[in-house]
Tab-separated table of C-alpha atoms and ligand atoms in Angstrom:
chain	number	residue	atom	x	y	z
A	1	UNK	CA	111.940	79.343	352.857
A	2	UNK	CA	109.000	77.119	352.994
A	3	UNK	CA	108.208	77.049	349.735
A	4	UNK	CA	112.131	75.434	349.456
A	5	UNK	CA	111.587	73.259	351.910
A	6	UNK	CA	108.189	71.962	350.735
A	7	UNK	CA	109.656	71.367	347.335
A	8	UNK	CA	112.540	69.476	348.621
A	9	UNK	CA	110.237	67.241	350.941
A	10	UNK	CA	108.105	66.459	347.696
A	11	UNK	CA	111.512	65.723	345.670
A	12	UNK	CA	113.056	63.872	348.118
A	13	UNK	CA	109.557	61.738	348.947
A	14	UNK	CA	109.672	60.943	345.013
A	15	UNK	CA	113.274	59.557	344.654
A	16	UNK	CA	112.409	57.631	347.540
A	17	UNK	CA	109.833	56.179	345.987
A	18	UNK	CA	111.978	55.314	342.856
A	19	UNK	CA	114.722	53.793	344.973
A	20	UNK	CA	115.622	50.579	344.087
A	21	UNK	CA	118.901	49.654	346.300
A	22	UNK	CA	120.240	50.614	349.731
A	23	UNK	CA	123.169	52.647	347.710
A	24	UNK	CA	120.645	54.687	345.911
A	25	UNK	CA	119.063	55.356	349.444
A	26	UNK	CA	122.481	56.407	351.081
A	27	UNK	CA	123.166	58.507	347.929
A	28	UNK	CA	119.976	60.362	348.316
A	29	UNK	CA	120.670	60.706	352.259
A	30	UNK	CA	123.987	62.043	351.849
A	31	UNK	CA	122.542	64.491	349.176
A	32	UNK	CA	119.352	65.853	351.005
A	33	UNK	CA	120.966	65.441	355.021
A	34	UNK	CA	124.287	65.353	354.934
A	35	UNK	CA	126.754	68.408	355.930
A	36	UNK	CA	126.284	69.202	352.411
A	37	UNK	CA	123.189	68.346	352.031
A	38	UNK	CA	120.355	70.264	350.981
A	39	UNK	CA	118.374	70.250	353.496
A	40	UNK	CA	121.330	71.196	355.627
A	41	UNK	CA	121.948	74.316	353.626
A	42	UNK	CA	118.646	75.347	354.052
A	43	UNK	CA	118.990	74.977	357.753
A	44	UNK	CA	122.369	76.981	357.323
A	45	UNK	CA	120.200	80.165	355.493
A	46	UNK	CA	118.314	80.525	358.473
A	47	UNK	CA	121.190	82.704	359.713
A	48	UNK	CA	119.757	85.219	357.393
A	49	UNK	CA	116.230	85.552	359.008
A	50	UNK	CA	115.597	88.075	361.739
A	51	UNK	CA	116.342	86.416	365.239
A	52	UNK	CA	112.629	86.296	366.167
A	53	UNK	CA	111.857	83.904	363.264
A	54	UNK	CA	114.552	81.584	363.889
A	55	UNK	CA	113.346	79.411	366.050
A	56	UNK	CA	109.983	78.737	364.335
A	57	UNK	CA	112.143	78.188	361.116
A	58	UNK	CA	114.353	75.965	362.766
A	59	UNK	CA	111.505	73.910	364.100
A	60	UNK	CA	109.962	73.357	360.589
A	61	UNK	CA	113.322	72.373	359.179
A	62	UNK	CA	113.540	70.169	362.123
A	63	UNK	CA	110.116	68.425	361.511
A	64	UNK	CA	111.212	67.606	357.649
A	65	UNK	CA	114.205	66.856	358.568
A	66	UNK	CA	113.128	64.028	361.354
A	67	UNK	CA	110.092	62.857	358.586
A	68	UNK	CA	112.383	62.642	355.600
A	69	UNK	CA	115.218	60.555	358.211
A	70	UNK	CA	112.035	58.019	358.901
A	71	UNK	CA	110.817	57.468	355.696
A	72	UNK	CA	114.472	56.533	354.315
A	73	UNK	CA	114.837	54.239	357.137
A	74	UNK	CA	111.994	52.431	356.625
A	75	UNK	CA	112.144	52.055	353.066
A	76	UNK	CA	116.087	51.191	353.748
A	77	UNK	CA	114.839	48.398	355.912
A	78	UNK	CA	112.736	47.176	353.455
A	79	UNK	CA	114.975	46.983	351.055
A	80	UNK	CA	118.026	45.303	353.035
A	81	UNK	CA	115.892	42.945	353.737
A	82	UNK	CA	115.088	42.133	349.894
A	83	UNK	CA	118.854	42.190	349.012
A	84	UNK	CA	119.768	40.205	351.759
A	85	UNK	CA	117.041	37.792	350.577
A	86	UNK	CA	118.281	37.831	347.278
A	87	UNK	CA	121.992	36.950	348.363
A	88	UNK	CA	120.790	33.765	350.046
A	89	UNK	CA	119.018	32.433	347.358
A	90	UNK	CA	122.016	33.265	345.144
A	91	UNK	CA	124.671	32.069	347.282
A	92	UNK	CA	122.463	28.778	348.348
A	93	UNK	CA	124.026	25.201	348.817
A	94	UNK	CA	121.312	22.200	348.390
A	95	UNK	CA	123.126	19.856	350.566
A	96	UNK	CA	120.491	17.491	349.291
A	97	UNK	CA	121.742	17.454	345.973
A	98	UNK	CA	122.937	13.887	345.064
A	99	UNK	CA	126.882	14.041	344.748
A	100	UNK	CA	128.493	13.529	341.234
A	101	UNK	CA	130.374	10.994	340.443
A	102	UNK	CA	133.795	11.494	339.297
A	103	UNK	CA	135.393	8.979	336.498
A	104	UNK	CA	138.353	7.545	337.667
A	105	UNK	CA	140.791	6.515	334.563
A	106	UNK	CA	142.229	3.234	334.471
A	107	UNK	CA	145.821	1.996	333.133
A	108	UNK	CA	145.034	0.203	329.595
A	109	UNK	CA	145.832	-3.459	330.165
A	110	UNK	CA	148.650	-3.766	327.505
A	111	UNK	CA	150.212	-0.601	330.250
A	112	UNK	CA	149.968	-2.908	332.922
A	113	UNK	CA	151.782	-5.786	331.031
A	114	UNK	CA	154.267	-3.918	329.507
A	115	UNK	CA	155.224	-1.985	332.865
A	116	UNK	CA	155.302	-5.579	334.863
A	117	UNK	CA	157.321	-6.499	332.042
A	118	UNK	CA	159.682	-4.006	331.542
A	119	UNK	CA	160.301	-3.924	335.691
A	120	UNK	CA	161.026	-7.952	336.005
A	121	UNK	CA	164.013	-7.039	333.118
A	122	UNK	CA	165.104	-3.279	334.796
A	123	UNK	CA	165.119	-5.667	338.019
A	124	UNK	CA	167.671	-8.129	335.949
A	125	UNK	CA	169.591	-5.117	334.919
A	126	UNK	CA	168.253	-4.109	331.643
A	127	UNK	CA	167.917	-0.973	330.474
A	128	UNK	CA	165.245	0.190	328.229
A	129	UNK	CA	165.842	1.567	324.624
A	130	UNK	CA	163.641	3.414	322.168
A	131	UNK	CA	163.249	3.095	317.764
A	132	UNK	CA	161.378	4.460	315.331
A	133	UNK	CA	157.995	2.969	314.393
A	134	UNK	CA	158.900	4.168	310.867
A	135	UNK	CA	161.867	2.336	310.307
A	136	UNK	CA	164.455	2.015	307.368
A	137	UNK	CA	164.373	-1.610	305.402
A	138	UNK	CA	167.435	-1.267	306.102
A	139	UNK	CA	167.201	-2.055	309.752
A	140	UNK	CA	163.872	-3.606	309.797
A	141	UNK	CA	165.346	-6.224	307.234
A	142	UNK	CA	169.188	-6.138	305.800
A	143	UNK	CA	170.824	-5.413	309.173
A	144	UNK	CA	168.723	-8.388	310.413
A	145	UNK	CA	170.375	-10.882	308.168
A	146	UNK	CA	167.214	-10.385	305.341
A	147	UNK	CA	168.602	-8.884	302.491
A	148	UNK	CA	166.519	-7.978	299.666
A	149	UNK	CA	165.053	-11.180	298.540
A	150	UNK	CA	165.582	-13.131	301.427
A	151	UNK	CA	162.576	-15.606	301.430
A	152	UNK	CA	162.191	-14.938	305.215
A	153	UNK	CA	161.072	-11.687	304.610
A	154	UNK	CA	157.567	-13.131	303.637
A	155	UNK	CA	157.162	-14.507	307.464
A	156	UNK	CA	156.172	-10.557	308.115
A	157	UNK	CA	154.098	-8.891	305.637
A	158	UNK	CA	155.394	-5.425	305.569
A	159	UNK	CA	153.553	-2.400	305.222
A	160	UNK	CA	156.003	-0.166	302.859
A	161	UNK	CA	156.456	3.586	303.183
A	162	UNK	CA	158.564	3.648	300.123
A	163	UNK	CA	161.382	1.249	298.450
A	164	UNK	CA	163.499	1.692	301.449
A	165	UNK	CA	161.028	2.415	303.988
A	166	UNK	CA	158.791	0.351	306.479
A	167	UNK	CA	156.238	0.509	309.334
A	168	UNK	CA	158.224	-2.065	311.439
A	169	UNK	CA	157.537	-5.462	311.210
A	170	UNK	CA	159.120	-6.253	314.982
A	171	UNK	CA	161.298	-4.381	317.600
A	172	UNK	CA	164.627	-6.033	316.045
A	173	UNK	CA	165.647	-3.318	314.527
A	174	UNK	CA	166.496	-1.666	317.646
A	175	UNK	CA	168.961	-4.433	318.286
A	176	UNK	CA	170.796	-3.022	315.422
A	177	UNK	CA	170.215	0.527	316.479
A	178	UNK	CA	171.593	-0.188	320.063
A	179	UNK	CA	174.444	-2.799	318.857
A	180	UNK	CA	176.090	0.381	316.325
A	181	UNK	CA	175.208	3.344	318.582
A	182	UNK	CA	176.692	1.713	322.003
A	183	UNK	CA	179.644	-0.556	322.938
A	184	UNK	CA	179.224	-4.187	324.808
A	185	UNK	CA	178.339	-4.894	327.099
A	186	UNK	CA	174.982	-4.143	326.012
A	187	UNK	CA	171.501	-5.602	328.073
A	188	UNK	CA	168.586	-3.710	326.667
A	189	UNK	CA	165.077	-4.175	326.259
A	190	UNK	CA	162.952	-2.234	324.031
A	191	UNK	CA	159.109	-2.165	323.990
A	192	UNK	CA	156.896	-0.748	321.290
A	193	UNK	CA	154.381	-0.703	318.468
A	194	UNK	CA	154.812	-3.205	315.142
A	195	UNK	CA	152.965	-3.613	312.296
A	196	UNK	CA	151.932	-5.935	309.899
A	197	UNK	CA	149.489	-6.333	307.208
A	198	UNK	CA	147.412	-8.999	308.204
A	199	UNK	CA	143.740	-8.939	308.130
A	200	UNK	CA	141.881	-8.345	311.523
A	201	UNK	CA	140.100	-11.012	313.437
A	202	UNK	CA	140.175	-12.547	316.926
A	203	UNK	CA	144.005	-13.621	316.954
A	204	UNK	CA	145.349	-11.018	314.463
A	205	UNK	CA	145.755	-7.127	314.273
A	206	UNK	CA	147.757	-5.124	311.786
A	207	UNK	CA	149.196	-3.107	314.828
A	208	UNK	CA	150.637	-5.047	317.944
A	209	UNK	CA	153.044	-4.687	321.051
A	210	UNK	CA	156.065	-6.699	321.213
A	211	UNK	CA	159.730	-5.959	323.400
A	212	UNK	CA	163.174	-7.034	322.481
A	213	UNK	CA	165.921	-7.829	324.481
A	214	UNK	CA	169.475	-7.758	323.604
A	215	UNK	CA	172.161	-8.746	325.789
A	216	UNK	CA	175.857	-8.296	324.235
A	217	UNK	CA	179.042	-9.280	325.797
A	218	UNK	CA	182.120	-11.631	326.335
A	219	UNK	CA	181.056	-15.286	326.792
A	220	UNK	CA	177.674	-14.975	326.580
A	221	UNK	CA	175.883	-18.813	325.767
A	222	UNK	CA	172.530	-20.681	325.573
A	223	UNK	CA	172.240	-21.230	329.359
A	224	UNK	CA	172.473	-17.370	330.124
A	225	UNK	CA	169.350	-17.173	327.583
A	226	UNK	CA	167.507	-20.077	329.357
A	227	UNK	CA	168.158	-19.006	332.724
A	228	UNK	CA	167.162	-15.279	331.957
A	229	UNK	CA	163.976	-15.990	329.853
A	230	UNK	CA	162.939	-19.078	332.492
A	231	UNK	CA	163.157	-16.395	335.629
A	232	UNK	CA	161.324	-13.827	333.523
A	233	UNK	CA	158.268	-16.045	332.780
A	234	UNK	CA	158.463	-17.464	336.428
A	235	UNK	CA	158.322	-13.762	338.058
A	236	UNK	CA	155.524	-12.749	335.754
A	237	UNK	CA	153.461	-16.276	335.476
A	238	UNK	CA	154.068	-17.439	339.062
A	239	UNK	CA	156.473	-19.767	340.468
A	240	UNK	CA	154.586	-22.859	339.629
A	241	UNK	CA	155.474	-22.201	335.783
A	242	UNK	CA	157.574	-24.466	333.596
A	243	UNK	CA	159.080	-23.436	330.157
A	244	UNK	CA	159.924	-25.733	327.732
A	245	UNK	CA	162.188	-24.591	324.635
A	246	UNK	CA	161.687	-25.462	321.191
A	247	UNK	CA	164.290	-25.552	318.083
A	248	UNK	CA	162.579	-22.952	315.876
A	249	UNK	CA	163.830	-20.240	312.963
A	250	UNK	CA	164.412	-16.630	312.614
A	251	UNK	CA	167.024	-15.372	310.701
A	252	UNK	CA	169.157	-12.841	312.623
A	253	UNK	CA	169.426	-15.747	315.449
A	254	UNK	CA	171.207	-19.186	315.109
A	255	UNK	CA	170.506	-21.460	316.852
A	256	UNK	CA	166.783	-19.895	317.372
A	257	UNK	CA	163.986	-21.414	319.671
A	258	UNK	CA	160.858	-20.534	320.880
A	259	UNK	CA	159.854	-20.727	324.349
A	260	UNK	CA	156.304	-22.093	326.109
A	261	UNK	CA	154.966	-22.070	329.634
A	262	UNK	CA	152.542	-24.403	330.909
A	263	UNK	CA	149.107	-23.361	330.393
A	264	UNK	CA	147.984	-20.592	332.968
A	265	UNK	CA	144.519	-22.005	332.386
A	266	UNK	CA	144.905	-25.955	333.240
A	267	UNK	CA	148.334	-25.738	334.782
A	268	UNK	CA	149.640	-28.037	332.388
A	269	UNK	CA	146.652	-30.892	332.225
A	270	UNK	CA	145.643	-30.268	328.824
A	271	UNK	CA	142.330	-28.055	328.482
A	272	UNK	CA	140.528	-25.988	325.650
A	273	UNK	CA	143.105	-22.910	325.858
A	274	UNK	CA	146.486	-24.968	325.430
A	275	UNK	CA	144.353	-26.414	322.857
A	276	UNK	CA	145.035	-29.627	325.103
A	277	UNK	CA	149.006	-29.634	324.716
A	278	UNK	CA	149.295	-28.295	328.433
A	279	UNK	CA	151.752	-25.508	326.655
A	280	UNK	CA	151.352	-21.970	325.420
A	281	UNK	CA	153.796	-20.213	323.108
A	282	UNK	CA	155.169	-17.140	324.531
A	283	UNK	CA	158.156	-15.808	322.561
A	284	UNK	CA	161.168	-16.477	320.006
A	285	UNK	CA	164.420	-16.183	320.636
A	286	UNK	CA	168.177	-17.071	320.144
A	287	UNK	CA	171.812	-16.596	319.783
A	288	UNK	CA	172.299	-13.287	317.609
A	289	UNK	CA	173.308	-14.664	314.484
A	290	UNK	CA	177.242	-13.831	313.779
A	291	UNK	CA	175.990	-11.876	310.406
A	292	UNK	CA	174.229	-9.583	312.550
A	293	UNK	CA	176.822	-8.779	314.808
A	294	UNK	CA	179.399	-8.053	312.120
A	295	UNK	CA	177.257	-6.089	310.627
A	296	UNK	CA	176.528	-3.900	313.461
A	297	UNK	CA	180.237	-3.424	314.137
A	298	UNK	CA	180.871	-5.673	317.185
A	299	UNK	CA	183.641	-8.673	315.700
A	300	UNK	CA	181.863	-12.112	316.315
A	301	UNK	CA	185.057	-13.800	317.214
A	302	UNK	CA	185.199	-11.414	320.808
A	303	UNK	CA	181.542	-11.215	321.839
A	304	UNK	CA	178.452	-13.059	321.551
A	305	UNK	CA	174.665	-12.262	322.616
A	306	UNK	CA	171.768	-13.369	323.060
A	307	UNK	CA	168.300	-11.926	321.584
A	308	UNK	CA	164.478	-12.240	322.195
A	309	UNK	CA	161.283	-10.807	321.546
A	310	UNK	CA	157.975	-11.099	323.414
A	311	UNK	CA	154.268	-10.283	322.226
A	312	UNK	CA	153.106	-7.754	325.160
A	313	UNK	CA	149.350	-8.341	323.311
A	314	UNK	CA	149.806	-12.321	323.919
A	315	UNK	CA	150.357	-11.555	327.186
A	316	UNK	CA	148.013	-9.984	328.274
A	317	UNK	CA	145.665	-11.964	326.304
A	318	UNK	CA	146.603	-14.969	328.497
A	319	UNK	CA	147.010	-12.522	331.302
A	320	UNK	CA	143.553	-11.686	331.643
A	321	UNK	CA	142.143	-14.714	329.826
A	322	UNK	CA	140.798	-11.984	326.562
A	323	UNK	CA	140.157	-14.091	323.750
A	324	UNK	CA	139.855	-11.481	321.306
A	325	UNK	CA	142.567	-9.186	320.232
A	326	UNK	CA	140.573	-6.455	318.988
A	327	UNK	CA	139.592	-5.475	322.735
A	328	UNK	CA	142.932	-4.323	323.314
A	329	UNK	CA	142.519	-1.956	320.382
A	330	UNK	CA	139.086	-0.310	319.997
A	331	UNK	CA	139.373	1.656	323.381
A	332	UNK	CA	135.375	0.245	324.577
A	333	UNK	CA	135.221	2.004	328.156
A	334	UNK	CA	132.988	-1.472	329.205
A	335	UNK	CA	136.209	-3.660	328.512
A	336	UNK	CA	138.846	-1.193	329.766
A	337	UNK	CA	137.403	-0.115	333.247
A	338	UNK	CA	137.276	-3.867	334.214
A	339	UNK	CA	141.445	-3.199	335.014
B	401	LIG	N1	161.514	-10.490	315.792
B	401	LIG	C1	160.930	-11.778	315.986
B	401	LIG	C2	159.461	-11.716	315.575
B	401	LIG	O1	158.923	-10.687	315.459
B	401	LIG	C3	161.055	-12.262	317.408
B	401	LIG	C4	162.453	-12.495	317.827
B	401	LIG	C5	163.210	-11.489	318.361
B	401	LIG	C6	163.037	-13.751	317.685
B	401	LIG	C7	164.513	-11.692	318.776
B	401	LIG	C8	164.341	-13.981	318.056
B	401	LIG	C9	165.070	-12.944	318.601
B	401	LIG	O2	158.842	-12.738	315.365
């Protein structure tokens, strides 16, 4: 019997020794003193000793018992203390730490324009359509009172797809869209990308922003057209603005003018931006020609309409005061976190 227990003191001294965790430690205390324990089942063989050795027996099992219990305490102890250690330094906040600084997107500056655009004409009643950047001459050009050989066609250089396919000189094509897929009265405005092939440089871009409007219906005149497009640029220039309108030419209007404001810059005075006229150009417009109408299926002799479109680039070119286009298109964090 005390060879056993001598053996099992040395054992159980050794995996001490090689413990590593408080689990291992438990493990070996369940093992060696637990009700199944070893050391326990050597206490439970005493029962097979004659009485008069019991109690000695019991004694040394008793000793072992309390120096094995002390020793895995200790070490226990010890090694709490490391894991707990450990968990801290794992689990540790440096509240020192300088914070980080998250980058907050901005709205692109054509976004701004466009959506202060679109919500002076949703406030007038408009609603807002949608056309294909990839758009059918068809459309672009013939619906538009340009058939094939029209010289007008060379006041857009097109970009062509194919013999009946273009990237979209203008939004006008969604007139046509709107005009043969819905009945007047029609009051639309349609914003999106056009193209044209013109080289790049501080005023010109092959890809730009403009929006249509279209506004269909019985007894429609010139005066509806002034009084719409002089509240528009009023609401988004300021109160103080004055438009002036021009006789000009486009072919799926007649008659057709374009329409300034007084200079943002000077206020009308005359200064380097106005190129000292005191005006700035701001859009074309006009009564939709009677071709076009016809041609889009509403009869001429019932309804007329008015038409516009505005350069959403332009604007916010004289907006913000940019002088160069290309800042609107090369996406240069430095330029577009200033809005
Ligand atoms: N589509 C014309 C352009 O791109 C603008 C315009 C639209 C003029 C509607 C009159 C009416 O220059």
């Amino acid at each position: 019997m005390e060879e056993q227990l001598r053996a099992l003191q040395e054992k159980t001294m050794e995996a001490l020794d090689r413990a590593a965790s408080t689990a291992e430690i438990e493990k070996l205390r369940v093992s060696v003193l637990g009700r199944k324990g070893e050391l326990t089942g050597i206490l439970r063989g005493l029962g097979a000793l004659p009485p008069a050795e019991r109690p000695v027996a019991g004694q040394k099992v008793n000793v072992v018992r309390e120096m094995l219990t002390v020793a895995m305490d200790e070490k226990e102890a010890k090694l709490a203390e490391a894991e707990m250690q450990a968990r801290f330094e794992e689990e540790a906040i440096d509240v020192t730490a300088p914070g980080e600084t998250l980058h907050r997107g901005t709205l692109h500056p054509l976004t701004h324009v466009l959506t202060q655009v679109r919500d002076i004409f949703i406030g007038m009643g408009f609603r807002v359509e949608e056309g294909p950047e990839i758009e059918l001459d068809h459309y672009n050009f013939e619906l538009m009172n340009m058939p094939q050989d029209h010289p007008a066609r060379d006041m857009q250089d097109t970009f062509y797809i194919n013999a009946e396919t273009v990237m979209r000189t203008h939004t006008s094509p969604v007139q046509a869209r709107t005009m043969l897929s819905s009945k007047p009265p029609i009051r639309m405005v349609c914003p999106g990308r056009v193209f044209r092939s013109d080289d790049v440089d501080a005023t010109h871009s092959p890809v730009f922003h403009q929006m249509e409007g279209l506004v269909v219906d019985k007894n429609i005149n010139f005066g509806n057209l002034k009084g719409t497009l002089d509240t528009f640029i009023k609401q988004f220039f300021g109160p103080q603005t004055q438009t002036r309108f021009r006789p000009g030419y486009f072919p799926f209007t007649e008659p057709s003018a374009e329409v300034d404001a007084t200079c943002t810059a000077c206020g009308g005075k005359g200064c380097r931006i106005c190129k000292g006229t005191g005006w700035i150009e701001i859009l074309g417009c006009g009564m939709v020609h009677p071709n076009v109408l016809r041609q889009c299926g509403i009869d001429p002799e019932e309804y007329t309409g008015y038409a516009f479109g505005v350069g959403i680039d332009r604007l916010a070119n004289i907006k913000y005061n940019i002088t160069d286009i290309r800042l609107l298109l090369e996406g240069d964090a430095r330029f577009l976190k200033q809005f």
